[in-house]
Coordinates of C-alpha atoms in Angstrom, one line a residue:
M1 CA 56.0 3.5 -2.7
L2 CA 57.5 6.4 -4.5
R3 CA 56.1 9.9 -4.3
G4 CA 54.9 9.7 -7.9
S5 CA 53.0 6.5 -7.3
L6 CA 51.2 8.2 -4.4
A7 CA 50.3 11.1 -6.6
A8 CA 48.8 8.8 -9.2
A9 CA 46.9 6.8 -6.7
A10 CA 45.4 9.9 -5.1
T11 CA 44.3 11.6 -8.3
A12 CA 40.8 10.1 -8.2
G13 CA 40.1 11.6 -4.8
V14 CA 41.2 15.1 -5.7
A15 CA 38.2 16.9 -7.1
A16 CA 38.9 20.5 -5.9
T17 CA 39.6 21.5 -9.5
L18 CA 36.1 20.7 -10.7
P19 CA 34.2 23.8 -11.9
R20 CA 31.9 25.3 -9.3
P21 CA 28.3 25.9 -10.4
A22 CA 27.4 29.6 -10.5
R23 CA 24.2 30.5 -8.7
A24 CA 21.2 30.9 -10.9
G25 CA 18.6 33.6 -10.4
A26 CA 15.6 33.2 -8.1
A27 CA 15.0 29.6 -7.0
P28 CA 12.0 28.0 -8.7
A29 CA 9.2 26.5 -6.8
G30 CA 10.0 23.3 -4.9
R31 CA 13.5 24.3 -4.0
R32 CA 13.1 26.0 -0.6
V33 CA 15.4 24.6 2.1
A34 CA 15.3 25.3 5.8
V35 CA 18.6 24.6 7.6
F36 CA 18.4 24.3 11.3
G37 CA 21.8 25.1 12.9
G38 CA 24.3 27.7 11.8
G39 CA 27.5 25.8 12.8
V40 CA 30.0 24.5 10.3
S41 CA 27.7 21.7 9.0
G42 CA 24.7 24.1 8.5
L43 CA 26.8 26.8 6.8
T44 CA 28.3 24.1 4.6
A45 CA 24.9 22.8 3.5
A46 CA 23.7 26.3 2.9
H47 CA 26.9 27.1 0.8
E48 CA 26.6 24.1 -1.4
L49 CA 22.8 24.5 -2.0
I50 CA 22.8 28.3 -2.6
E51 CA 25.5 27.8 -5.3
R52 CA 23.1 25.4 -7.0
G53 CA 20.2 27.8 -7.1
Y54 CA 18.2 26.8 -4.0
D55 CA 16.4 29.2 -1.7
V56 CA 18.1 28.7 1.6
T57 CA 17.2 30.0 5.1
V58 CA 19.4 29.1 8.1
Y59 CA 17.9 29.2 11.6
E60 CA 20.4 29.5 14.4
P61 CA 19.4 30.0 18.1
V62 CA 22.7 31.3 19.5
A63 CA 25.5 32.4 17.2
L64 CA 26.7 31.5 13.6
G65 CA 29.8 29.4 13.5
G66 CA 28.7 27.2 16.5
K67 CA 31.6 25.6 18.4
A68 CA 34.0 26.8 15.7
R69 CA 33.4 30.5 16.3
S70 CA 35.4 33.0 18.2
M71 CA 33.7 35.6 20.4
S72 CA 34.5 39.0 22.0
V73 CA 35.1 39.2 25.7
P74 CA 32.6 41.9 26.7
G75 CA 34.0 45.1 28.3
T76 CA 37.7 44.5 27.6
A77 CA 38.2 47.1 24.9
A78 CA 39.8 50.5 25.5
G79 CA 41.3 53.3 23.4
G80 CA 39.4 52.5 20.2
R81 CA 40.5 48.8 20.2
L82 CA 38.4 45.7 19.8
D83 CA 37.4 43.5 22.8
L84 CA 39.9 40.7 23.6
P85 CA 39.1 37.6 21.4
G86 CA 37.7 34.5 23.2
E87 CA 36.6 31.2 21.8
H88 CA 35.2 27.8 22.5
G89 CA 38.7 26.3 22.0
F90 CA 41.6 26.9 19.7
R91 CA 41.3 25.8 16.0
F92 CA 43.4 23.0 14.5
F93 CA 43.5 22.2 10.8
P94 CA 45.6 19.1 10.1
G95 CA 46.8 18.3 6.6
C96 CA 44.4 15.4 6.3
Y97 CA 41.5 17.9 6.3
Q98 CA 40.3 18.2 2.7
H99 CA 36.7 19.5 2.9
I100 CA 37.4 22.5 5.1
P101 CA 40.2 24.0 3.0
D102 CA 38.2 23.4 -0.2
T103 CA 35.3 25.4 1.2
M104 CA 37.6 28.1 2.5
S105 CA 39.1 28.5 -1.0
R106 CA 35.6 29.5 -2.2
I107 CA 35.2 32.2 0.4
P108 CA 36.6 35.6 -0.7
F109 CA 39.0 37.4 1.6
P110 CA 40.7 40.8 0.7
G111 CA 44.1 40.3 -0.7
N112 CA 44.0 36.5 -0.7
P113 CA 44.1 34.8 -4.1
H114 CA 42.7 31.6 -2.6
G115 CA 40.3 33.3 -0.3
V116 CA 40.0 32.3 3.4
A117 CA 42.2 29.3 2.7
D118 CA 45.2 31.6 2.6
N119 CA 44.6 32.5 6.2
L120 CA 45.8 29.0 7.2
I121 CA 49.4 29.0 8.4
R122 CA 51.7 26.0 8.9
V123 CA 53.0 25.1 12.4
Q124 CA 56.4 23.4 12.5
S125 CA 56.8 22.3 16.1
A126 CA 55.0 21.5 19.4
A127 CA 56.0 21.8 23.0
V128 CA 55.4 18.6 25.0
G129 CA 55.4 18.8 28.8
F130 CA 55.7 16.1 31.4
R131 CA 55.3 16.3 35.2
D132 CA 58.7 16.9 36.9
L133 CA 60.7 16.6 33.7
P134 CA 61.9 19.3 31.3
P135 CA 59.5 19.9 28.4
A136 CA 60.5 18.8 24.9
V137 CA 60.2 20.8 21.7
L138 CA 59.5 18.4 18.8
P139 CA 58.9 18.8 15.1
V140 CA 55.4 17.9 14.1
E141 CA 56.2 16.6 10.6
L142 CA 58.2 13.6 9.6
G143 CA 59.6 14.5 6.1
G144 CA 62.4 12.8 4.3
L145 CA 60.8 9.4 4.1
P146 CA 61.9 7.5 1.0
Q147 CA 58.7 5.5 0.8
I148 CA 55.8 4.2 2.8
D149 CA 55.9 0.4 3.4
P150 CA 55.5 -1.7 6.6
A151 CA 59.1 -1.6 7.6
T152 CA 59.5 2.1 7.1
L153 CA 56.2 2.8 8.8
R154 CA 57.0 0.8 11.9
T155 CA 60.4 2.6 12.2
T156 CA 58.7 6.0 11.7
L157 CA 56.0 5.3 14.3
A158 CA 58.6 4.3 16.8
A159 CA 60.5 7.5 16.2
M160 CA 57.2 9.5 16.6
V161 CA 56.5 8.2 20.1
G162 CA 60.0 7.3 21.2
F163 CA 60.3 10.6 23.1
V164 CA 58.0 9.4 25.9
P165 CA 60.1 9.1 29.1
E166 CA 60.5 5.9 31.0
L167 CA 58.9 3.8 28.3
P168 CA 60.3 0.2 28.2
P169 CA 61.6 -0.7 24.7
Q170 CA 59.5 -3.8 24.5
E171 CA 56.3 -1.8 25.2
L172 CA 57.2 0.6 22.4
A173 CA 57.5 -2.4 20.1
V174 CA 54.0 -3.6 21.2
F175 CA 52.5 -0.2 20.5
T176 CA 54.0 0.2 17.1
G177 CA 53.1 -3.3 16.2
Q178 CA 49.5 -2.7 17.0
L179 CA 49.5 0.5 14.9
L180 CA 51.0 -1.5 12.0
R181 CA 48.2 -4.1 12.6
W182 CA 45.7 -1.2 12.0
F183 CA 47.4 0.0 8.8
T184 CA 47.2 -3.5 7.3
S185 CA 43.7 -4.4 8.5
S186 CA 40.9 -4.8 6.1
T187 CA 37.7 -2.7 6.1
E188 CA 35.8 -5.7 7.2
R189 CA 38.0 -6.2 10.3
R190 CA 37.9 -2.5 11.1
F191 CA 34.2 -2.3 11.1
G192 CA 33.6 -5.9 12.4
E193 CA 36.3 -6.0 15.1
Y194 CA 37.8 -2.6 15.8
E195 CA 34.5 -0.8 16.1
Y196 CA 33.5 -3.1 19.0
R197 CA 36.8 -2.9 20.9
S198 CA 38.2 0.0 22.9
W199 CA 41.4 1.7 21.8
A200 CA 43.0 0.7 25.2
D201 CA 42.1 -3.0 24.5
V202 CA 43.6 -2.9 21.0
V203 CA 46.9 -1.4 22.1
Q204 CA 47.0 -3.9 25.1
A205 CA 47.1 -1.3 27.9
N206 CA 46.4 -3.8 30.7
G207 CA 49.6 -4.9 32.5
K208 CA 51.8 -2.3 30.9
S209 CA 53.9 0.4 32.6
A210 CA 52.6 3.6 33.9
A211 CA 54.4 5.5 31.1
Y212 CA 52.7 3.3 28.5
R213 CA 49.2 3.7 30.0
D214 CA 49.4 7.4 31.0
Y215 CA 51.2 8.7 28.0
L216 CA 50.8 6.5 24.9
V217 CA 47.3 5.2 25.7
S218 CA 45.5 7.9 27.7
A219 CA 47.3 11.2 27.0
L220 CA 47.7 10.9 23.3
T221 CA 44.1 9.9 22.9
R222 CA 42.6 12.5 25.2
I223 CA 44.6 15.4 23.7
T224 CA 43.9 14.4 20.1
V225 CA 40.2 13.6 20.1
A226 CA 38.9 14.3 23.6
A227 CA 38.1 10.6 23.8
K228 CA 38.4 8.1 26.7
P229 CA 40.6 5.3 25.5
Y230 CA 38.9 2.7 27.6
R231 CA 35.5 3.5 26.1
S232 CA 36.3 4.8 22.6
S233 CA 35.9 2.9 19.5
A234 CA 39.3 1.7 18.3
R235 CA 38.2 2.1 14.7
T236 CA 37.6 5.8 15.3
I237 CA 40.9 6.4 17.0
G238 CA 42.8 4.3 14.4
T239 CA 41.1 6.2 11.5
I240 CA 42.2 9.7 12.7
G241 CA 45.6 8.4 13.8
E242 CA 46.3 6.9 10.4
A243 CA 45.3 10.2 8.7
L244 CA 47.5 12.3 10.9
V245 CA 50.5 10.0 10.3
L246 CA 50.1 10.1 6.6
A247 CA 49.7 13.9 6.6
G248 CA 53.0 14.1 8.5
T249 CA 54.8 12.3 5.8
G250 CA 54.1 15.0 3.2
M251 CA 53.8 12.3 0.6
V252 CA 50.0 12.4 0.0
P253 CA 49.0 15.0 -2.6
G254 CA 45.5 15.5 -1.0
Y255 CA 47.0 16.0 2.5
Q256 CA 48.8 19.3 2.0
G257 CA 49.8 21.9 4.5
G258 CA 51.6 19.6 6.9
V259 CA 50.3 18.0 10.1
D260 CA 49.4 21.2 11.9
R261 CA 47.9 24.5 10.6
I262 CA 46.1 27.3 12.4
L263 CA 44.3 30.5 11.4
N264 CA 46.3 33.7 11.3
R265 CA 43.7 35.7 13.3
P266 CA 40.6 35.0 15.5
T267 CA 38.3 32.5 13.8
N268 CA 35.5 34.9 13.1
E269 CA 37.8 37.5 11.5
A270 CA 39.7 34.9 9.5
W271 CA 36.8 32.6 8.5
I272 CA 33.3 32.7 9.9
D273 CA 32.4 36.4 9.3
P274 CA 33.7 36.4 5.7
W275 CA 31.8 33.1 5.1
V276 CA 28.5 34.5 6.4
D277 CA 29.0 37.7 4.4
H278 CA 29.7 35.6 1.3
L279 CA 26.6 33.5 1.8
R280 CA 24.4 36.5 2.4
G281 CA 25.8 38.0 -0.8
L282 CA 24.7 34.8 -2.6
G283 CA 21.2 35.0 -1.2
V284 CA 21.2 32.9 2.0
R285 CA 18.9 34.3 4.7
F286 CA 19.8 34.0 8.3
E287 CA 17.3 34.1 11.2
L288 CA 19.0 34.2 14.6
G289 CA 17.4 33.7 18.0
A290 CA 15.3 30.6 17.3
G291 CA 16.0 26.9 16.7
A292 CA 13.9 24.0 15.7
T293 CA 12.0 22.1 18.4
G294 CA 9.9 19.8 16.4
L295 CA 9.0 18.5 13.0
R296 CA 5.5 17.8 11.6
L297 CA 5.2 14.6 9.5
D298 CA 2.3 14.0 7.2
G299 CA 2.0 11.6 4.3
G300 CA 5.5 10.4 4.9
R301 CA 7.1 13.8 4.4
I302 CA 8.0 16.7 6.7
I303 CA 5.5 19.5 6.0
S304 CA 6.7 22.1 8.6
A305 CA 9.0 22.7 11.6
R306 CA 8.2 24.3 14.9
L307 CA 10.7 26.9 16.1
S308 CA 11.5 27.7 19.8
D309 CA 9.7 31.1 19.4
G310 CA 6.5 29.4 18.5
R311 CA 6.6 30.0 14.7
D312 CA 6.1 27.3 12.1
V313 CA 8.5 27.1 9.1
D314 CA 7.4 25.8 5.7
A315 CA 9.9 24.5 3.2
D316 CA 10.3 21.8 0.6
Y317 CA 13.4 20.3 2.3
F318 CA 14.6 20.3 5.9
V319 CA 18.2 19.9 7.1
S320 CA 18.8 19.2 10.8
A321 CA 22.3 20.6 11.3
M322 CA 22.0 20.7 15.1
P323 CA 24.3 19.0 17.6
V324 CA 23.1 15.5 18.5
D325 CA 22.1 16.5 22.0
R326 CA 19.6 18.9 20.4
A327 CA 18.8 16.9 17.3
V328 CA 17.3 14.1 19.3
G329 CA 14.6 16.5 20.4
L330 CA 13.2 16.3 16.9
L331 CA 12.8 12.6 17.1
S332 CA 9.1 12.2 17.6
N333 CA 7.5 8.8 17.7
D334 CA 6.0 9.3 14.2
L335 CA 9.5 10.2 12.9
V336 CA 11.1 7.1 14.4
D337 CA 8.2 5.0 13.1
A338 CA 9.0 6.3 9.6
D339 CA 12.6 5.4 10.0
P340 CA 13.4 3.2 13.0
R341 CA 17.2 3.6 12.4
L342 CA 16.9 7.2 13.7
A343 CA 16.2 5.8 17.2
G344 CA 19.9 5.0 17.6
M345 CA 20.7 8.7 17.8
R346 CA 19.2 8.6 21.3
Q347 CA 22.0 6.2 22.4
L348 CA 24.8 8.5 21.3
E349 CA 27.0 10.1 24.0
V350 CA 28.5 13.5 24.3
D351 CA 31.4 14.8 26.4
W352 CA 33.0 18.1 27.3
M353 CA 36.0 19.7 25.6
V354 CA 36.0 23.3 26.4
G355 CA 38.5 26.2 26.1
I356 CA 39.9 28.9 28.4
Q357 CA 42.0 31.8 27.3
Y358 CA 44.7 33.5 29.4
Y359 CA 45.6 37.1 28.4
L360 CA 49.2 37.9 29.3
T361 CA 51.2 41.1 29.6
R362 CA 54.5 39.3 28.8
S363 CA 55.4 36.9 26.0
T364 CA 55.7 33.4 27.3
E365 CA 58.6 32.5 25.0
L366 CA 56.9 29.1 24.4
P367 CA 57.5 27.7 20.9
E368 CA 55.1 29.0 18.2
G369 CA 52.9 26.0 18.0
H370 CA 50.7 23.7 20.0
I371 CA 51.3 22.6 23.5
A372 CA 50.6 19.1 24.8
A373 CA 50.8 18.7 28.6
L374 CA 50.9 14.9 28.5
G375 CA 49.5 13.2 31.6
T376 CA 47.8 16.3 33.1
P377 CA 44.7 15.2 35.0
W378 CA 42.5 17.5 32.9
A379 CA 44.2 16.5 29.6
L380 CA 45.3 20.0 28.7
T381 CA 46.5 21.2 25.3
G382 CA 47.2 24.7 24.3
L383 CA 48.3 27.2 21.6
R384 CA 50.1 30.5 21.6
Q385 CA 47.9 32.6 19.4
A386 CA 49.1 36.2 19.2
P387 CA 52.7 35.5 18.0
M388 CA 51.4 33.7 14.9
W389 CA 48.6 36.1 14.0
A390 CA 48.9 38.6 11.2
V391 CA 47.8 41.5 13.5
D392 CA 49.5 43.6 16.1
F393 CA 47.7 42.1 19.2
P394 CA 48.2 44.9 21.7
S395 CA 47.3 47.6 19.1
R396 CA 44.1 45.8 18.0
Y397 CA 42.7 44.2 21.1
G398 CA 42.0 45.0 24.8
D399 CA 43.5 47.9 26.7
G400 CA 46.9 47.8 25.0
S401 CA 48.7 45.9 27.8
V402 CA 47.9 42.4 26.6
V403 CA 50.6 41.0 24.3
E404 CA 49.7 37.4 24.1
C405 CA 46.7 35.0 24.2
L406 CA 47.3 31.5 25.5
S407 CA 44.4 29.3 24.5
V408 CA 43.9 26.0 26.4
D409 CA 41.5 23.2 25.8
I410 CA 40.3 21.2 28.8
S411 CA 39.5 17.7 27.6
D412 CA 38.9 15.8 30.8
W413 CA 36.3 17.3 33.2
D414 CA 35.9 14.2 35.3
S415 CA 39.3 13.6 36.9
P416 CA 40.6 15.3 40.1
G417 CA 43.0 18.1 39.7
I418 CA 46.3 18.8 41.6
L419 CA 45.4 22.1 43.3
Y420 CA 41.9 21.5 44.8
G421 CA 41.6 17.7 44.3
K422 CA 38.3 18.3 42.5
T423 CA 37.1 17.5 39.0
A424 CA 36.6 20.4 36.7
K425 CA 32.8 19.9 37.0
Q426 CA 33.1 20.3 40.7
C427 CA 35.0 23.5 40.6
T428 CA 33.8 27.1 40.5
R429 CA 34.7 29.2 37.5
D430 CA 37.6 30.8 39.3
E431 CA 38.9 27.4 40.5
V432 CA 38.9 26.1 37.0
A433 CA 41.1 29.0 35.8
E434 CA 43.5 28.5 38.8
E435 CA 43.6 24.7 38.4
V436 CA 44.4 24.9 34.7
W437 CA 47.2 27.3 35.3
A438 CA 48.6 25.2 38.1
Q439 CA 48.7 22.1 35.9
L440 CA 50.3 24.0 33.0
T441 CA 52.9 25.4 35.3
A442 CA 53.7 22.0 36.9
W443 CA 54.1 20.4 33.4
L444 CA 55.8 23.2 31.5
N445 CA 58.0 25.1 34.0
N446 CA 60.5 22.4 34.7
G447 CA 63.8 24.2 33.9
T448 CA 61.9 27.0 32.1
D449 CA 60.3 30.3 33.0
W450 CA 57.6 30.1 30.3
L451 CA 54.6 30.7 32.6
R452 CA 54.4 33.3 35.3
K453 CA 51.2 34.0 37.3
Q454 CA 52.0 37.7 37.6
D455 CA 51.8 38.0 33.8
I456 CA 48.1 37.1 33.8
H457 CA 46.0 40.1 32.8
S458 CA 42.7 38.3 32.8
W459 CA 41.2 35.1 31.5
F460 CA 38.0 34.0 29.7
L461 CA 36.2 30.6 30.0
D462 CA 33.8 29.4 27.3
P463 CA 30.4 30.8 28.3
G464 CA 28.8 27.6 27.2
V465 CA 29.9 26.2 30.6
R466 CA 27.3 27.1 33.2
F467 CA 28.0 27.3 36.9
D468 CA 24.6 27.2 38.6
A469 CA 23.7 28.6 42.0
D470 CA 23.2 25.1 43.5
G471 CA 26.8 24.2 42.8
T472 CA 26.2 22.1 39.7
T473 CA 27.7 22.7 36.3
G474 CA 26.3 22.3 32.8
N475 CA 27.6 22.6 29.3
D476 CA 25.6 24.0 26.4
T477 CA 28.2 22.9 23.8
P478 CA 29.2 19.3 24.3
L479 CA 30.5 17.2 21.5
L480 CA 29.9 13.7 20.3
V481 CA 32.3 11.0 21.6
N482 CA 32.7 7.8 19.5
T483 CA 32.1 5.1 22.1
I484 CA 32.4 1.4 21.3
G485 CA 29.9 0.4 18.7
S486 CA 28.5 3.9 18.3
W487 CA 28.8 3.7 14.5
D488 CA 25.6 1.5 14.5
N489 CA 23.6 4.3 16.1
R490 CA 24.8 7.2 13.9
P491 CA 22.6 8.3 11.0
E492 CA 23.4 8.8 7.4
A493 CA 22.8 12.3 6.0
T494 CA 19.7 10.9 4.3
C495 CA 16.9 8.9 5.9
A496 CA 13.6 7.2 5.0
V497 CA 11.7 10.5 5.1
P498 CA 12.6 11.8 1.6
N499 CA 12.8 15.5 2.4
L500 CA 14.6 15.3 5.8
F501 CA 18.4 15.4 6.0
F502 CA 21.0 15.3 8.8
A503 CA 24.3 17.1 9.2
G504 CA 26.6 17.5 12.2
D505 CA 29.4 15.7 13.9
H506 CA 27.1 12.7 14.8
V507 CA 26.5 11.9 11.1
R508 CA 28.5 9.2 9.5
T509 CA 31.6 10.6 7.6
H510 CA 35.0 9.4 6.5
I511 CA 36.9 11.3 9.2
D512 CA 34.5 9.7 11.7
L513 CA 35.2 12.2 14.5
A514 CA 33.6 15.2 16.1
T515 CA 35.6 17.7 14.0
M516 CA 35.0 20.7 11.8
E517 CA 36.1 18.5 8.9
G518 CA 33.5 15.9 9.7
A519 CA 30.9 18.6 10.1
N520 CA 31.8 20.1 6.7
E521 CA 31.6 16.7 5.0
S522 CA 28.2 15.9 6.6
G523 CA 26.9 19.3 5.3
R524 CA 28.0 18.4 1.8
A525 CA 26.4 15.0 2.1
A526 CA 23.1 16.6 3.3
A527 CA 23.2 19.0 0.3
N528 CA 23.8 16.1 -2.0
G529 CA 20.8 14.4 -0.5
V530 CA 18.6 17.4 -1.3
L531 CA 19.9 17.3 -4.9
D532 CA 19.1 13.6 -5.2
A533 CA 15.6 14.1 -3.7
A534 CA 14.9 17.0 -6.1
G535 CA 16.1 15.0 -9.1
D536 CA 18.6 17.8 -9.7
S537 CA 21.3 17.2 -12.3
A538 CA 23.6 19.8 -10.8
T539 CA 27.2 18.8 -9.9
R540 CA 27.3 17.1 -6.5
A541 CA 29.3 18.6 -3.7
T542 CA 32.6 16.8 -3.6
I543 CA 33.2 14.2 -0.9
F544 CA 36.8 13.5 -0.4
P545 CA 37.7 10.0 0.8
L546 CA 40.6 9.5 3.3
F547 CA 43.7 8.3 1.6
A548 CA 44.9 4.7 2.0
P549 CA 48.4 3.8 0.7
P550 CA 48.0 1.3 -2.1
V551 CA 51.1 -0.5 -0.9
F552 CA 49.0 -2.0 1.8
D553 CA 46.2 -3.3 -0.4
P554 CA 47.6 -6.8 -0.8
L555 CA 47.9 -7.2 2.9
K556 CA 44.4 -5.8 3.5
Q557 CA 43.0 -8.2 0.9
L558 CA 44.7 -11.1 2.7
D559 CA 43.3 -9.9 6.0
A560 CA 39.8 -9.6 4.5
D561 CA 40.0 -13.3 3.5
R562 CA 41.2 -14.2 6.9
Y563 CA 38.5 -12.2 8.6
R564 CA 35.8 -13.8 6.6
A565 CA 37.2 -17.2 7.5
G566 CA 37.2 -16.3 11.2
L567 CA 41.0 -16.2 11.4
P568 CA 43.0 -13.5 13.3
H569 CA 45.2 -10.9 11.7
L570 CA 48.6 -12.2 10.6
L571 CA 50.3 -10.0 13.2
D572 CA 48.4 -11.7 16.0
G573 CA 50.7 -14.6 15.7

């Protein structure tokens, strides 16, 4: 498939050039919207609705931005500087994200012609670490592909994962063959088969070498989506994997910016604060310190919501943009009776993926990009932040001695570590910091001097993790994990109650993963649901489908016929 063919095929999905509706004056009666949750999905719903003349109030119990926000480390500023920047985890904006950049382009930022979107910068490489082996520095983009077809794709996939040490060639062939099977599988097979099989089962992990199981199956899955490969829906993993591969080719017009992009300063400075300021300027009201705890249903409609501070909220439309572990608290018996499909939300599972930041007095000399410590017990990934930010870090933050912030995500809180032999959930706060550093050092300092303990000025662990006096731990900010068959339990943005809508990473979306992109898409879908319910003729918020190379369409159609006939995929032999 030539680059021009791809461009023509993708044109229908590119709608960012559509004119944006200007906000009208005061909203007329019947257009009051209460949005519960000020994370990415809630802010997105508010953004789309305020642009279309609705009266929007966002209720957020903790902090605007949710899991996407950055936060100050209290008491770390000196000499007129700002506090050191902390966060839930580092931000990652792959090229297959379409909704987030579109929203960012509509948020003004001083000096940026394309608003906040111009604060995204492209990352060219990644450092990959292995235990007892020298780390590898790899390009994150493919580039130079003459076309996308089955043969080229299989060769490309083999090149992408061929760096894994001690991987038998025949097992590499199995892995790439199963990925090619995904690319050529029909929608019917993806939802009818892949959704009900684990990723480990689909890529035939049983009986393979330790390198295959530890690196290709477990590590790549854990660091990409914080998912357990033996319990995760293969359809979910295949969906994001396909999107990342296509973004890396640079051949899809809608997937611009390469595989990997980051923000050029702390998230709140680069994105969240300008977004909130813009929404306030358009008329959105924000009420902090209280969240929804219940909904009152009467006559088949929601007539009010109860807040955690005891107040009742009246509105014409209600949007639950809360994380699923909190949204299920709204599911009264009356509400589930009104729409029995909502009961499935109670079956959804959440897991931990939490960040820690190390503030260093010496530059690590790590490559300027993401870090993947493949095979670490706690599935660690990281990012050097300060070198890629458009600010002078020591002059702006802390006491002037910190020159670099190394942000690390902990994706596995249930496996024993190498230092204390305990899971992250069993460790104290200090032990978590020491264990993460020990694993990073063991994986990255083989023949390098990148990480030195004496360079640690301080560290900051996401305050959403609670270390209670009785020795137990909790997490106020878990995220949805897409377990086998969980699509059946996930809600649409709309439901049988005509003035109630759902947004968040548990809502069905194209990206089908707990991501900022999925949250943004779900917020748009909820806003469109409000427009439909109101009988509003305003332009709908754009929903971008994931790109599928047309060259595979004949093979997918053949597979659809075979699936309906009860036959296996052609590559099953």
